[in-house]
mmCIF file of C-alpha atoms in Angstrom:
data_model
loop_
_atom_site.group_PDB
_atom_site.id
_atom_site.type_symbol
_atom_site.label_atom_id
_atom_site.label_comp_id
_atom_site.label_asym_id
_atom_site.label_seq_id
_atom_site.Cartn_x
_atom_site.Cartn_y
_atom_site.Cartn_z
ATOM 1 C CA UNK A 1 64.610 35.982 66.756
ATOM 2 C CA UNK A 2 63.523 39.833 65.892
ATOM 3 C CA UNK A 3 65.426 41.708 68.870
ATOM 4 C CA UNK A 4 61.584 43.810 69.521
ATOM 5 C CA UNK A 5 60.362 40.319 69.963
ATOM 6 C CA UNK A 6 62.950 39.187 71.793
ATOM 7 C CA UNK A 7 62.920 42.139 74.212
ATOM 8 C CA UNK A 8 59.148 42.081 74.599
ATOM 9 C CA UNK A 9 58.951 38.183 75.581
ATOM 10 C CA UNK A 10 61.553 38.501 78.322
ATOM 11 C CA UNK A 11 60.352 41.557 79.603
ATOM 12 C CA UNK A 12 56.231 39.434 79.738
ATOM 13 C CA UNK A 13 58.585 36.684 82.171
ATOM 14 C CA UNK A 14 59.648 39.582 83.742
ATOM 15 C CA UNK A 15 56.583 40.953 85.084
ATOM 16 C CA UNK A 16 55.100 37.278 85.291
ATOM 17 C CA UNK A 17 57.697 36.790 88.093
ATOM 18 C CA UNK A 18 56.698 40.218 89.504
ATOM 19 C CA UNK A 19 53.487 38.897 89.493
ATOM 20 C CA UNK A 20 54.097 35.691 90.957
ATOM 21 C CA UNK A 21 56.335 36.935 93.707
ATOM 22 C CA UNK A 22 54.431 40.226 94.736
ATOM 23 C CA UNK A 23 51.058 38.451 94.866
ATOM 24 C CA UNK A 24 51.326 35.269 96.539
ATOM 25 C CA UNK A 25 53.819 37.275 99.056
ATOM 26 C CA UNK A 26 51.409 39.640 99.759
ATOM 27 C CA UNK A 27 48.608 36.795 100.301
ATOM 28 C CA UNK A 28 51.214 35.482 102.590
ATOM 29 C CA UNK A 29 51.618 38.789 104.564
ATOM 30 C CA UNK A 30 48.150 38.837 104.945
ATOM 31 C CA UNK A 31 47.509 35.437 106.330
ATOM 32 C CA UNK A 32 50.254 36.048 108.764
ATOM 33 C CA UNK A 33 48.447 39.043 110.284
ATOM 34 C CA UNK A 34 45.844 36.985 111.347
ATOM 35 C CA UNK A 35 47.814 35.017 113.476
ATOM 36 C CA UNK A 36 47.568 38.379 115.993
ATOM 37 C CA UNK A 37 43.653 37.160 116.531
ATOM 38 C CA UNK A 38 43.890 33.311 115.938
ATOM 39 C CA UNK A 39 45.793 30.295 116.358
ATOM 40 C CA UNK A 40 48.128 28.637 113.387
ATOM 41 C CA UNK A 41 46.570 25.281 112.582
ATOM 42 C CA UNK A 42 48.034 22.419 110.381
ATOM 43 C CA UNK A 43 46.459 23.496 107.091
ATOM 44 C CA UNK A 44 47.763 27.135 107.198
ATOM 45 C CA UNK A 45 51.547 26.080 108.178
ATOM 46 C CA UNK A 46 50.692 23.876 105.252
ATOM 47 C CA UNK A 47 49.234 26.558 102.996
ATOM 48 C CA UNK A 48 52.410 28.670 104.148
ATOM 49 C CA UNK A 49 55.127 26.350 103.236
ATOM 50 C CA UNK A 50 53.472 26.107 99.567
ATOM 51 C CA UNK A 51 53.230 29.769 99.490
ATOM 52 C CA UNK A 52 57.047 30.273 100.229
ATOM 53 C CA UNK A 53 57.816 27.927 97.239
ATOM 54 C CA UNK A 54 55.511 30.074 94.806
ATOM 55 C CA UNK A 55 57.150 33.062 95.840
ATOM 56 C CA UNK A 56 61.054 31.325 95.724
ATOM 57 C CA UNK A 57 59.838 30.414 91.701
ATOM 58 C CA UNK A 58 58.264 34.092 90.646
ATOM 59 C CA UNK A 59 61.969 35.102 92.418
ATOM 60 C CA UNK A 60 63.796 33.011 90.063
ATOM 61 C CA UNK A 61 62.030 33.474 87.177
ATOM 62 C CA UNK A 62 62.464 37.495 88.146
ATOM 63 C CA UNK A 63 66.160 37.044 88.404
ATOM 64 C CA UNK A 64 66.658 35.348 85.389
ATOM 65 C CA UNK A 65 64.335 37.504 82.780
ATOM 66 C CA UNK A 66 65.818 40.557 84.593
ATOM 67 C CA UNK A 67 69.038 40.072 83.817
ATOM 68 C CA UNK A 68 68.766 38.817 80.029
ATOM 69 C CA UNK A 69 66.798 42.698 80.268
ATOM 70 C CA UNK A 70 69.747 43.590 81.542
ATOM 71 C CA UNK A 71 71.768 42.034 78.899
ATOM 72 C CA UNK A 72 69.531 42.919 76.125
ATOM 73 C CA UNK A 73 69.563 46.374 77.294
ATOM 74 C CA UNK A 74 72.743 47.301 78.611
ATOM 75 C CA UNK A 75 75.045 44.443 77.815
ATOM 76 C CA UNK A 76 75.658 44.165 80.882
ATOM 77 C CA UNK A 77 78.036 47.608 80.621
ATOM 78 C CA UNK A 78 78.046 48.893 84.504
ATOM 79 C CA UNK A 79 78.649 52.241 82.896
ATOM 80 C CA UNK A 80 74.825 51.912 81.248
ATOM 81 C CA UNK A 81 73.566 51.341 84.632
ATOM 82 C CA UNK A 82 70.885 53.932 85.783
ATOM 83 C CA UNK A 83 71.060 54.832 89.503
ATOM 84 C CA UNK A 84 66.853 53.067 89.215
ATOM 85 C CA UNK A 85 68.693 50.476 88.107
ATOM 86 C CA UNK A 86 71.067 49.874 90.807
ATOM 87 C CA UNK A 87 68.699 50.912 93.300
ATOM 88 C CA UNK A 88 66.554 48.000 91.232
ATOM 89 C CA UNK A 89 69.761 45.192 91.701
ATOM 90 C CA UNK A 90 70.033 46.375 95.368
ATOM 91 C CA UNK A 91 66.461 45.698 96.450
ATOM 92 C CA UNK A 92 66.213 42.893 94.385
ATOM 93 C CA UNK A 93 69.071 41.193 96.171
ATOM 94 C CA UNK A 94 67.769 41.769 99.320
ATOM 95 C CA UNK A 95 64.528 40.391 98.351
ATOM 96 C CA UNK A 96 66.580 37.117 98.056
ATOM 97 C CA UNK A 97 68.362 37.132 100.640
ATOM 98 C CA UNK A 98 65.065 37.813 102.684
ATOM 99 C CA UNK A 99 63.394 34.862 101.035
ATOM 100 C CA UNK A 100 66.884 33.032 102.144
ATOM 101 C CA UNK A 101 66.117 33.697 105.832
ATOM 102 C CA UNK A 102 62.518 33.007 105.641
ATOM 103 C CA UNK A 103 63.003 29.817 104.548
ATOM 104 C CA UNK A 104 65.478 28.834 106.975
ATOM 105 C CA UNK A 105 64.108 30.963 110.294
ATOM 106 C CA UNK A 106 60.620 31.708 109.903
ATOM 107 C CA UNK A 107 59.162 28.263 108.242
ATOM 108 C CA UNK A 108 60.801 26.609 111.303
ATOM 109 C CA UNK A 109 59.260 28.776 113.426
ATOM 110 C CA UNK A 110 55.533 28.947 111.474
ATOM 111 C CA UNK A 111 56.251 25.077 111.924
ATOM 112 C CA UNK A 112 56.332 25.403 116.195
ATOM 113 C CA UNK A 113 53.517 27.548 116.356
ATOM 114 C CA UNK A 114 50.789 25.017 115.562
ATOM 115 C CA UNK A 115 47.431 25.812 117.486
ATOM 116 C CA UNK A 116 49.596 29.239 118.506
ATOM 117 C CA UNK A 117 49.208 32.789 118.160
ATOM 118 C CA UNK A 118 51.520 35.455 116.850
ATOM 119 C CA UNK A 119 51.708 36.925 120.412
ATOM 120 C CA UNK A 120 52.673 33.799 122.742
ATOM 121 C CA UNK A 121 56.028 33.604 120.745
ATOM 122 C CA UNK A 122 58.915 34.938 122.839
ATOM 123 C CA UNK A 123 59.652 38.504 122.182
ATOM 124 C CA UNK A 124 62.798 37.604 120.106
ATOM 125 C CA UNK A 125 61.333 35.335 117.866
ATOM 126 C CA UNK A 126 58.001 37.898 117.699
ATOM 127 C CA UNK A 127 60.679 40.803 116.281
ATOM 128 C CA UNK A 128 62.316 38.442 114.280
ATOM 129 C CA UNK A 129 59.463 37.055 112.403
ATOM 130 C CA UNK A 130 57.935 40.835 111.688
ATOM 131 C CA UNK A 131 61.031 42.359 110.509
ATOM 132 C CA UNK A 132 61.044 39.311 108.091
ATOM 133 C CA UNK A 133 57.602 39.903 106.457
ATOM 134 C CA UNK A 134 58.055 43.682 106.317
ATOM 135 C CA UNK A 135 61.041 43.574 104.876
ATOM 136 C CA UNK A 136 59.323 40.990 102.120
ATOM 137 C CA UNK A 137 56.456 43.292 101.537
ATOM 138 C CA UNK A 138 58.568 46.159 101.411
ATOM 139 C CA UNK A 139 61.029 44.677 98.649
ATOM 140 C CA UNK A 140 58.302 43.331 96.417
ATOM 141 C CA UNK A 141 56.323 46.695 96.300
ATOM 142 C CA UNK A 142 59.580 48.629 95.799
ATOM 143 C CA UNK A 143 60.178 46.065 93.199
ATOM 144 C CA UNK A 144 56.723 46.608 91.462
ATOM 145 C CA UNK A 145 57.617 50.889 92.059
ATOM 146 C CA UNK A 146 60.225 50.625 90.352
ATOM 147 C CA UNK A 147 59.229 48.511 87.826
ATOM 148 C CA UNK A 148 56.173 50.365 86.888
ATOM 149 C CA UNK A 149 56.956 54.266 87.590
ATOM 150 C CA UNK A 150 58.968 55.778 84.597
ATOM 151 C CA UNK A 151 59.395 59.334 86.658
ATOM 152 C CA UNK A 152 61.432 57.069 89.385
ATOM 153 C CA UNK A 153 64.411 56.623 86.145
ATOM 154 C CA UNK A 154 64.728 59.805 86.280
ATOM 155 C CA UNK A 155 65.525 60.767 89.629
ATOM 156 C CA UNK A 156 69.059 60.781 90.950
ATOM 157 C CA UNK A 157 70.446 57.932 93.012
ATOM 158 C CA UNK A 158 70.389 59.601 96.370
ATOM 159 C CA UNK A 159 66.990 60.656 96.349
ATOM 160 C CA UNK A 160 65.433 57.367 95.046
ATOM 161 C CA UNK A 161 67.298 55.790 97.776
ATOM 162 C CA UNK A 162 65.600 58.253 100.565
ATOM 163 C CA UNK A 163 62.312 57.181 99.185
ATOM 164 C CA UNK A 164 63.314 53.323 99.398
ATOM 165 C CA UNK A 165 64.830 53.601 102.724
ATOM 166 C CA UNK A 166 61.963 55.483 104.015
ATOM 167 C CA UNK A 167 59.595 52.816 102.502
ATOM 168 C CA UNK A 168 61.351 49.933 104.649
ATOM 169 C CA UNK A 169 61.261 52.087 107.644
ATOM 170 C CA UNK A 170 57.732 52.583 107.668
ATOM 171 C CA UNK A 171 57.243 48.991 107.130
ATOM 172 C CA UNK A 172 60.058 48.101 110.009
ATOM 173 C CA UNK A 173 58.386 50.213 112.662
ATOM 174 C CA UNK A 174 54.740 49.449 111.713
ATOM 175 C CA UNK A 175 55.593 45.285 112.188
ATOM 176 C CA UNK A 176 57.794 46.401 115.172
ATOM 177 C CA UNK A 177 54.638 47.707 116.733
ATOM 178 C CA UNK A 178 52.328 44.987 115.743
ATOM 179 C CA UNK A 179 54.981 42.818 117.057
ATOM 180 C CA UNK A 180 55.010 45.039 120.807
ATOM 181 C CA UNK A 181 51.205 45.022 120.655
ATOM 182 C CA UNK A 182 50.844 40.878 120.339
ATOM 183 C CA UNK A 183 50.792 39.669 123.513
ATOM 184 C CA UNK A 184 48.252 42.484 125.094
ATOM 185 C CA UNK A 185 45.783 41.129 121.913
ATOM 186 C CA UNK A 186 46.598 37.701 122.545
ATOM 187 C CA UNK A 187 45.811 38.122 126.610
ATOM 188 C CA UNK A 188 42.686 39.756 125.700
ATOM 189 C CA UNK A 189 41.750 37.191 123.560
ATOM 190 C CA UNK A 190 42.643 34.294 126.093
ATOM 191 C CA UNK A 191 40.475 36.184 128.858
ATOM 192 C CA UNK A 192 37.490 36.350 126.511
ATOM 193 C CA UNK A 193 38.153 32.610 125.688
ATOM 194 C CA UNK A 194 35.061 29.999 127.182
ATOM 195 C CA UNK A 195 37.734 27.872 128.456
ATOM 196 C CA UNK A 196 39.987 30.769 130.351
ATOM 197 C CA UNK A 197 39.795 29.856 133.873
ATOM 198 C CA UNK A 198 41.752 32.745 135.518
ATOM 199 C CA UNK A 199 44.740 32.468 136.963
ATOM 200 C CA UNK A 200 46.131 29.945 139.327
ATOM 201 C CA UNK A 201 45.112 31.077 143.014
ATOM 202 C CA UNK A 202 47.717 30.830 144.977
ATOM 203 C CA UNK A 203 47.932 29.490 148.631
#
């Protein structure tokens, strides 16, 4: 096969995965954040599950086209290795492992909350859970940054990292809040709930 050719049709799986991955994750992200105002029923945790294996597939296929790029490109010489590159790898592997952890501590999880909202989860499992999806939305849009913006190649390695450190952090402490603010929203919403009875009078 003409190398051009070659090059061009792995790169097209490449950003198929990209695709794959970044937008059913971030259709995932969003359907979480609902939970805050309404409870998880069957068809969601259902519609979640699926979702998980869409993104596990566009991961895959991400994994393997980038590294025939990587092949094609570098053969596979670490010395060839761009510090965008690396930085590339590094998110890219913790996208993985991410998707690892999600699908062995939050689909459990999604699976207990039936007819639940975000905030009656224990604290724990509330901080767990939101550090999980921002660190998914996070990698994937770092992913696609780095994917699509040619100015980020040339930047040195410690500065691309600030910007990709400060990019999870953001996302860390704006689920960390959402995750704090849960319960108040879910109380409120209980209170304003026809069937909310008050609470138990005691005597």
């Amino acid at each position: 096969m003409d190398p051009t050719l070659l090059n061009d049709t792995v790169r097209a799986l490449h950003l198929l995965g990209l695709a794959i991955g970044f937008g059913v994750a971030i259709v995932a992200d969003v359907s979480a954040a609902r939970l805050m105002v309404r409870p998880l029923d069957a068809k969601e945790i259902e519609a979640l599950h699926r979702v998980h294996r869409m993104v596990t597939l566009g991961l895959m296929l991400f994994w393997v086209s980038g590294l025939g790029l990587l092949w094609l490109r570098t053969g596979l010489d670490p010395a060839k290795f761009s510090p965008k590159l690396m930085t590339k790898l590094g998110v890219v592997t913790l996208l993985t492992v991410n998707a690892v952890l999600i699908g062995r501590i939050g689909l459990p999880v999604i699976d207990a909350m039936r007819g639940l909202r975000f905030g009656a989860l224990p604290s724990g499992t509330r901080l767990q859970m939101a550090a999980l999806a921002a660190l998914s939305t996070a990698c994937w849009i770092s992913a696609l940054a780095l994917g699509v913006f040619s100015q980020l190649k040339k930047m040195y390695g410690g500065l691309l990292s600030e910007i990709i450190g400060l990019r999870y952090l953001i996302a860390l402490a704006s689920a960390c809040l959402a995750a704090l603010v849960a319960p108040l929203v879910d109380y409120v919403l209980e209170r304003r709930s026809p069937h909310y009875w008050g609470p138990p009078v005691q005597g």
